[in-house]
mmCIF file of C-alpha atoms in Angstrom:
data_model
loop_
_atom_site.group_PDB
_atom_site.id
_atom_site.type_symbol
_atom_site.label_atom_id
_atom_site.label_comp_id
_atom_site.label_asym_id
_atom_site.label_seq_id
_atom_site.Cartn_x
_atom_site.Cartn_y
_atom_site.Cartn_z
ATOM 1 C CA MET A 1 52.877 82.404 -6.788
ATOM 2 C CA GLU A 2 51.325 80.979 -3.787
ATOM 3 C CA GLN A 3 48.029 81.335 -5.477
ATOM 4 C CA ARG A 4 49.215 79.481 -8.482
ATOM 5 C CA SER A 5 50.477 76.672 -6.396
ATOM 6 C CA ARG A 6 47.092 76.573 -4.612
ATOM 7 C CA ASP A 7 45.288 76.656 -7.957
ATOM 8 C CA SER A 8 47.499 74.000 -9.312
ATOM 9 C CA LEU A 9 46.824 71.928 -6.236
ATOM 10 C CA VAL A 10 43.095 72.515 -6.501
ATOM 11 C CA GLY A 11 43.148 71.853 -10.200
ATOM 12 C CA SER A 12 44.899 68.588 -9.730
ATOM 13 C CA GLU A 13 42.842 65.650 -8.781
ATOM 14 C CA ALA A 14 44.720 64.772 -5.689
ATOM 15 C CA PRO A 15 42.515 64.031 -2.703
ATOM 16 C CA VAL A 16 42.205 66.770 -0.233
ATOM 17 C CA ASN A 17 41.834 65.632 3.347
ATOM 18 C CA THR A 18 39.353 67.508 5.394
ATOM 19 C CA PRO A 19 39.024 67.046 9.127
ATOM 20 C CA LEU A 20 35.725 65.102 8.631
ATOM 21 C CA ASP A 21 37.184 62.386 6.406
ATOM 22 C CA LEU A 22 37.876 59.089 8.160
ATOM 23 C CA PRO A 23 40.732 56.913 7.167
ATOM 24 C CA LEU A 24 39.923 53.656 5.368
ATOM 25 C CA PRO A 25 40.019 50.517 7.465
ATOM 26 C CA PRO A 26 43.092 48.453 7.008
ATOM 27 C CA THR A 27 42.749 45.681 4.453
ATOM 28 C CA PRO A 28 42.795 42.255 6.033
ATOM 29 C CA PRO A 29 45.832 40.220 5.326
ATOM 30 C CA PRO A 30 45.263 37.661 2.605
ATOM 31 C CA GLN A 31 44.148 34.283 3.923
ATOM 32 C CA PRO A 32 46.552 31.492 3.517
ATOM 33 C CA LEU A 33 45.631 29.036 0.823
ATOM 34 C CA TRP A 34 45.272 26.119 3.253
ATOM 35 C CA ASP A 35 42.654 28.077 5.305
ATOM 36 C CA ARG A 36 40.554 28.794 2.228
ATOM 37 C CA GLN A 37 40.805 25.138 1.217
ATOM 38 C CA SER A 38 39.717 23.861 4.676
ATOM 39 C CA ARG A 39 36.643 26.131 4.659
ATOM 40 C CA HIS A 40 35.782 24.877 1.175
ATOM 41 C CA ASP A 41 36.260 21.286 2.374
ATOM 42 C CA THR A 42 33.962 21.936 5.346
ATOM 43 C CA TRP A 43 31.250 23.238 3.061
ATOM 44 C CA SER A 44 31.622 20.382 0.643
ATOM 45 C CA GLN A 45 31.564 17.888 3.538
ATOM 46 C CA SER A 46 28.342 19.403 4.869
ATOM 47 C CA ASP A 47 26.900 19.342 1.354
ATOM 48 C CA MET A 48 27.931 15.709 1.023
ATOM 49 C CA ASN A 49 26.466 14.901 4.434
ATOM 50 C CA SER A 50 23.144 16.503 3.526
ATOM 51 C CA GLN A 51 23.106 14.649 0.194
ATOM 52 C CA ARG A 52 23.944 11.395 1.968
ATOM 53 C CA LEU A 53 21.194 12.077 4.521
ATOM 54 C CA GLY A 54 18.697 12.719 1.711
ATOM 55 C CA ILE A 55 19.678 9.489 -0.008
ATOM 56 C CA GLU A 56 19.355 7.600 3.281
ATOM 57 C CA TRP A 57 15.841 9.001 3.860
ATOM 58 C CA ASP A 58 14.844 8.019 0.336
ATOM 59 C CA THR A 59 16.185 4.522 0.948
ATOM 60 C CA ILE A 60 14.329 4.275 4.275
ATOM 61 C CA ASN A 61 11.075 5.390 2.648
ATOM 62 C CA ASP A 62 11.546 2.904 -0.199
ATOM 63 C CA LEU A 63 12.146 0.120 2.323
ATOM 64 C CA ARG A 64 9.013 1.090 4.256
ATOM 65 C CA ILE A 65 6.943 0.967 1.074
ATOM 66 C CA ASP A 66 8.443 -2.423 0.224
ATOM 67 C CA MET A 67 7.627 -3.698 3.725
ATOM 68 C CA VAL A 68 4.001 -2.578 3.399
ATOM 69 C CA ARG A 69 3.738 -4.321 0.027
ATOM 70 C CA LEU A 70 5.259 -7.513 1.426
ATOM 71 C CA HIS A 71 2.881 -7.404 4.382
ATOM 72 C CA GLN A 72 -0.085 -7.047 2.022
ATOM 73 C CA ARG A 73 1.174 -9.942 -0.096
ATOM 74 C CA MET A 74 1.607 -12.096 3.005
ATOM 75 C CA ASN A 75 -1.960 -11.316 4.085
ATOM 76 C CA ASN A 76 -3.254 -12.203 0.615
ATOM 77 C CA MET A 77 -1.277 -15.449 0.629
ATOM 78 C CA GLN A 78 -2.635 -16.313 4.070
ATOM 79 C CA ARG A 79 -6.218 -15.689 2.907
ATOM 80 C CA MET A 80 -5.639 -17.825 -0.180
ATOM 81 C CA MET A 81 -4.151 -20.592 1.949
ATOM 82 C CA GLU A 82 -7.148 -20.493 4.307
ATOM 83 C CA THR A 83 -9.500 -20.661 1.326
ATOM 84 C CA CYS A 84 -7.589 -23.643 -0.077
ATOM 85 C CA MET A 85 -7.736 -25.388 3.282
ATOM 86 C CA ASP A 86 -11.487 -24.769 3.512
ATOM 87 C CA MET A 87 -11.912 -26.170 0.016
ATOM 88 C CA GLN A 88 -9.800 -29.196 0.914
ATOM 89 C CA ILE A 89 -11.880 -29.841 4.049
ATOM 90 C CA GLU A 90 -15.073 -29.582 2.008
ATOM 91 C CA LEU A 91 -13.644 -31.938 -0.619
ATOM 92 C CA GLN A 92 -12.664 -34.472 2.038
ATOM 93 C CA ARG A 93 -16.134 -34.228 3.558
ATOM 94 C CA SER A 94 -17.690 -34.788 0.144
ATOM 95 C CA ILE A 95 -15.453 -37.797 -0.544
ATOM 96 C CA ARG A 96 -16.316 -39.310 2.843
ATOM 97 C CA GLN A 97 -19.982 -38.787 2.058
ATOM 98 C CA GLU A 98 -19.670 -40.460 -1.334
ATOM 99 C CA VAL A 99 -17.775 -43.408 0.154
ATOM 100 C CA SER A 100 -20.338 -43.707 2.929
ATOM 101 C CA ALA A 101 -23.186 -43.635 0.429
ATOM 102 C CA ALA A 102 -21.493 -46.273 -1.732
ATOM 103 C CA LEU A 103 -20.904 -48.514 1.277
ATOM 104 C CA ASN A 104 -24.487 -48.082 2.437
ATOM 105 C CA ARG A 105 -25.797 -48.971 -1.002
ATOM 106 C CA SER A 106 -23.692 -52.097 -1.203
ATOM 107 C CA THR A 107 -24.545 -53.329 2.308
ATOM 108 C CA GLY A 108 -28.015 -51.856 2.638
ATOM 109 C CA SER A 109 -29.847 -53.901 0.014
ATOM 110 C CA SER A 110 -31.561 -56.669 1.961
ATOM 111 C CA GLY A 111 -33.778 -57.868 -0.861
ATOM 112 C CA SER A 112 -32.842 -59.212 -4.215
ATOM 113 C CA PRO A 113 -31.089 -56.915 -6.667
ATOM 114 C CA HIS A 114 -34.080 -57.139 -8.981
ATOM 115 C CA ASP A 115 -36.427 -55.754 -6.327
ATOM 116 C CA SER A 116 -34.163 -52.800 -5.439
ATOM 117 C CA SER A 117 -33.703 -51.819 -9.074
ATOM 118 C CA SER A 118 -37.469 -51.789 -9.678
ATOM 119 C CA GLU A 119 -37.846 -49.706 -6.505
ATOM 120 C CA ASP A 120 -35.162 -47.293 -7.784
ATOM 121 C CA LYS A 121 -36.989 -47.063 -11.116
ATOM 122 C CA SER A 122 -40.238 -46.094 -9.405
ATOM 123 C CA LYS A 123 -38.401 -43.449 -7.321
ATOM 124 C CA TRP A 124 -36.861 -41.976 -10.461
ATOM 125 C CA GLU A 125 -40.205 -41.972 -12.257
ATOM 126 C CA CYS A 126 -41.778 -39.970 -9.418
ATOM 127 C CA VAL A 127 -38.862 -37.542 -9.392
ATOM 128 C CA ARG A 128 -39.090 -37.059 -13.170
ATOM 129 C CA LYS A 129 -42.743 -36.155 -12.731
ATOM 130 C CA GLY A 130 -41.785 -33.643 -10.020
ATOM 131 C CA LEU A 131 -43.300 -35.721 -7.217
ATOM 132 C CA CYS A 132 -41.706 -36.731 -3.925
ATOM 133 C CA CYS A 133 -39.899 -40.069 -4.255
ATOM 134 C CA ILE A 134 -41.072 -41.150 -0.784
ATOM 135 C CA CYS A 135 -44.798 -40.359 -0.720
ATOM 136 C CA CYS A 136 -45.235 -39.911 -4.508
ATOM 137 C CA GLU A 137 -48.052 -37.411 -3.763
ATOM 138 C CA SER A 138 -46.614 -33.948 -3.018
ATOM 139 C CA ASN A 139 -44.456 -31.805 -5.278
ATOM 140 C CA ILE A 140 -40.702 -31.765 -4.724
ATOM 141 C CA ASP A 141 -39.768 -28.632 -2.804
ATOM 142 C CA SER A 142 -36.770 -29.566 -0.635
ATOM 143 C CA LEU A 143 -33.066 -29.971 -1.171
ATOM 144 C CA LEU A 144 -31.226 -32.531 0.938
ATOM 145 C CA TYR A 145 -27.890 -31.287 2.200
ATOM 146 C CA ARG A 146 -25.026 -32.631 1.757
ATOM 147 C CA CYS A 147 -25.759 -34.656 -1.339
ATOM 148 C CA GLY A 148 -27.851 -31.911 -2.947
ATOM 149 C CA HIS A 149 -30.607 -34.163 -4.268
ATOM 150 C CA MET A 150 -34.024 -32.589 -4.758
ATOM 151 C CA CYS A 151 -36.278 -35.598 -4.551
ATOM 152 C CA THR A 152 -38.667 -35.075 -1.613
ATOM 153 C CA CYS A 153 -41.416 -32.825 -0.373
ATOM 154 C CA SER A 154 -40.787 -30.726 2.721
ATOM 155 C CA LYS A 155 -42.807 -33.070 4.985
ATOM 156 C CA CYS A 156 -40.911 -36.218 3.937
ATOM 157 C CA ALA A 157 -37.579 -34.348 4.042
ATOM 158 C CA SER A 158 -38.282 -33.211 7.616
ATOM 159 C CA ASP A 159 -39.149 -36.805 8.543
ATOM 160 C CA LEU A 160 -35.854 -37.983 7.023
ATOM 161 C CA LEU A 161 -33.920 -35.399 9.019
ATOM 162 C CA GLN A 162 -35.676 -36.109 12.330
ATOM 163 C CA SER A 163 -35.395 -39.877 12.025
ATOM 164 C CA LYS A 164 -31.745 -39.527 10.877
ATOM 165 C CA ARG A 165 -32.382 -41.536 7.753
ATOM 166 C CA LYS A 166 -30.418 -41.200 4.545
ATOM 167 C CA CYS A 167 -31.125 -39.729 1.124
ATOM 168 C CA PRO A 168 -33.462 -42.079 -0.760
ATOM 169 C CA MET A 169 -31.479 -41.566 -3.992
ATOM 170 C CA CYS A 170 -27.845 -42.024 -2.890
ATOM 171 C CA GLN A 171 -27.996 -43.109 0.767
ATOM 172 C CA ALA A 172 -25.885 -40.127 1.882
ATOM 173 C CA PRO A 173 -26.574 -38.848 5.393
ATOM 174 C CA VAL A 174 -29.054 -35.959 5.526
ATOM 175 C CA VAL A 175 -27.516 -33.157 7.565
ATOM 176 C CA GLU A 176 -29.955 -30.389 6.712
ATOM 177 C CA VAL A 177 -33.041 -29.746 4.630
ATOM 178 C CA ILE A 178 -33.306 -26.603 2.550
ATOM 179 C CA ARG A 179 -36.703 -25.510 1.332
ATOM 180 C CA ALA A 180 -36.695 -24.597 -2.364
ATOM 181 C CA TYR A 181 -39.235 -22.478 -4.202
ATOM 182 C CA SER A 182 -39.819 -22.453 -7.918
ATOM 183 C CA ILE A 183 -40.884 -19.384 -9.836
ATOM 184 C CA GLN A 184 -43.634 -20.113 -12.313
#
């Protein structure tokens, strides 16, 4: 009978403890609901903080890009303003020159108006032929700066500049002589 009881015990699927088997560790007590919730809140707060930090970095980078663009626009505006001021100075200089030439023409004619107009006609005839309006011998090869007239040879233009005389066509002051070459 003892054998039957042993066989029945062996045949049953009940665990048999041997001296080498270790007992299972005790199961931890279930965490209270508030503890699980606070850990979840901590994770979600750190997730929110990292998302907020990412958004802040994106905003900072966008602002930096906008600042660079604004700086470039300001530089462009400054260059345009300087160009406009240079153009305005040049325009004022040109107007002063025109006024000066007009005043010189009106006060500079010592002879009769008939004589000066015939003199102007002869100057224009020489210029139309491509000859210097002063000597009427050499070809025109110089530009008088500031008025821009091409009406003299280089020798007569240099004489005008050195003697501080005015353009023979418009009576504008001659500031510089530029030698011009024609391609034939």
